[in-house]
Amino acid sequence: MNSKTQNKIAIGALYGIAGFVVLILLALLGYILVSGMPQLSWHFLTAPAKAFLKGGGVGVQLFNSFYLLFLAMLISFPIALGAAIYLYEYAKDNWLTTTIRTAIEILSSLPSVVVGLFGFLFFVVKLRLGFSILSGAFALTFFNLPLLTRSIEDSLRTISETQREGGLALGLSRWETVTKVILPAAVPSILTGVILSAGRVFGEAAALIYTAGQSAPALNFMDWNPFNISSPLNPMRPAETLAVHIWKINSEGIMPDAKAISSGSSAVLVLAILIFNFAARYLGKRLYKRLTSA
Amino acid sequence: MSEEILTTQDLHLYYGDKEALKGINLDFTEKGITALIGPSGCGKSTYLRTLNRMNDLIPNVTITGTIKFKDQDLYSPNADTVQIRKEIGMVFQQPNPFPFSIYDNVIYGLRIAGEKDKEKLDAVVEKSLRQAAVWDEVKDHLHESALALSGGQQQRVCIARVLAVSPEIILLDEPTSALDPVSSSQIEATLLNLRHDYTIIIVTHNLQQASRIADRTAFFMNGELVEVDQTKNIFMNPAKKQTEDYISGRFG
């Protein structure tokens, strides 16, 4: 067999594998969307859920998902950014940083249900935060930190060493080089990492069941005082998210239209992540343009 | 004879256990161009990078000896590397403009140092780009990305970026080895313009380049400084056999 035929066979095989992956993805996505889209309506997206009757919506769950995502990112992003900058830009390669990296790696492969149970014992019970958005956000932070740190560190790694030399040789301090040269250049790549981890966080259920809870008390969307219990912004209220909702109605849902709501919720979840992705990518490009060239 | 601005005494540098510089004694007087030549791995780039402490970035480097910049010991424990690098700027082999506009690239050092006066910044941009002989080519698109320029233009913008923080000494580490001949000769012309106002130290692989632009030339080999003299003497009448062999292309 000559190398030309070999090449053709290899290309064919690779096409086959890639096609197979795309096929699985499309089938899954298609199934979710086809069975879920018909359920979608303004009512479904905004109405509160009903426990026994049909016709409930996922408004509260949807809001909870976004709010939890926002809080979790608010907590984990600065920490991950700081950790990544320290690890890549400052830390020397020694046993300490090796230990930190190994710890991050182990933490990132921790099953999310373990993170959830830890969150339950520590935040919910020990720190008496109860089933609350805050407990959920902390649990998600634990879940999210390792991946986010790794991805930001990888983003920093993609910026050429010559840029660092250029900054330092210009009489910038290391900190100025990092914040004024490296970070602006790394923004699109960092943002991609944030989006990917946001998708994971948005769809996470197991870590939230025991921390943010499985109940979604009705919210008063006119009340934006975070200290009121019915306010959407109150971080101390229990908050079932969309992903947890899907899990719950599939395991113990007793409303007559449980199947339809579950399909609809799945479609909303997938669509939200898709929209989120595109929006963030667009934003990343705009941001990069603004940061890098006037 | 003008004043000595930079002196190195008995400079040793080790990468781990490997001795890369074996006791260099070399002084630089104010203004003019000094070229550092020698075969690959002879330590000339390493030496250059000790002069503004860029070797600090490499782990496992040990440096002994003294480098004095105007009576200030560059390696004393309380030396301010940030300040040192403002006064001793550096241009690298690979053009490394920041991913910003040409304008922002040039004023970056100043802006971070806190300069806000728009008129002053504008003036510095024009002056630096003119000095680097790239003004005419970029003046109409100062606010476009520097990454869109050709390699030679990028390198001259990098030179302008260094000039903008008004250093006294400019170190250049093979600044033309990644460029085509036309761009290289433009950089050489730029350097010849700058030699009256700055002390320039350039590492080059290109012997013709050294002979064309340098006032003085230092020949390095195996981590040692073999010979330093007026460029004319080095090329026409070297004192050492090794220099002669290298210049005449018998090795390296």
Coordinates of C-alpha atoms in Angstrom, one line a residue, chain A residues 162-163 165-174 176 180-181 184-185 288 291-294, chain B residues 49 54 57 82 85-86 89-90 92 96-101 108-109 112 143 145 161-162:
Chain A
T162 CA 8.4 38.2 24.1
Q163 CA 5.4 40.4 25.2
E165 CA 10.1 40.8 28.0
G166 CA 8.8 43.8 26.0
G167 CA 6.9 45.2 28.9
L168 CA 9.6 44.6 31.4
A169 CA 12.3 46.0 29.1
L170 CA 10.2 49.2 28.9
G171 CA 10.5 49.7 32.6
L172 CA 7.1 48.4 33.5
S173 CA 7.0 46.5 36.8
R174 CA 5.9 42.9 36.6
E176 CA 2.1 46.6 35.2
K180 CA -1.5 46.4 31.2
V181 CA 0.0 44.1 28.5
P184 CA -5.7 42.8 27.7
A185 CA -4.1 40.5 25.2
Y288 CA -10.6 42.9 22.7
L291 CA -8.6 47.0 24.9
T292 CA -6.0 46.5 22.3
S293 CA -6.4 49.1 19.6
A294 CA -8.1 52.5 19.9
Chain B
R49 CA 20.8 40.8 28.9
M54 CA 16.7 40.7 31.8
L57 CA 13.6 36.3 34.4
V82 CA 12.1 49.0 36.9
R85 CA 15.1 49.3 32.6
K86 CA 13.7 52.7 32.0
G89 CA 16.0 50.1 27.2
M90 CA 16.0 46.9 25.1
F92 CA 14.6 42.2 20.9
N96 CA 7.3 42.3 19.8
P97 CA 4.8 45.2 19.6
F98 CA 2.0 45.0 22.0
P99 CA -1.4 44.1 20.5
F100 CA -2.4 47.7 20.6
S101 CA -2.5 50.6 18.2
Y108 CA 2.8 52.9 26.6
G109 CA 5.7 53.4 29.0
I112 CA 1.7 53.9 32.6
H143 CA -4.6 54.4 15.6
S145 CA -3.1 47.9 15.3
R161 CA 8.6 52.6 22.0
V162 CA 11.9 52.4 23.7

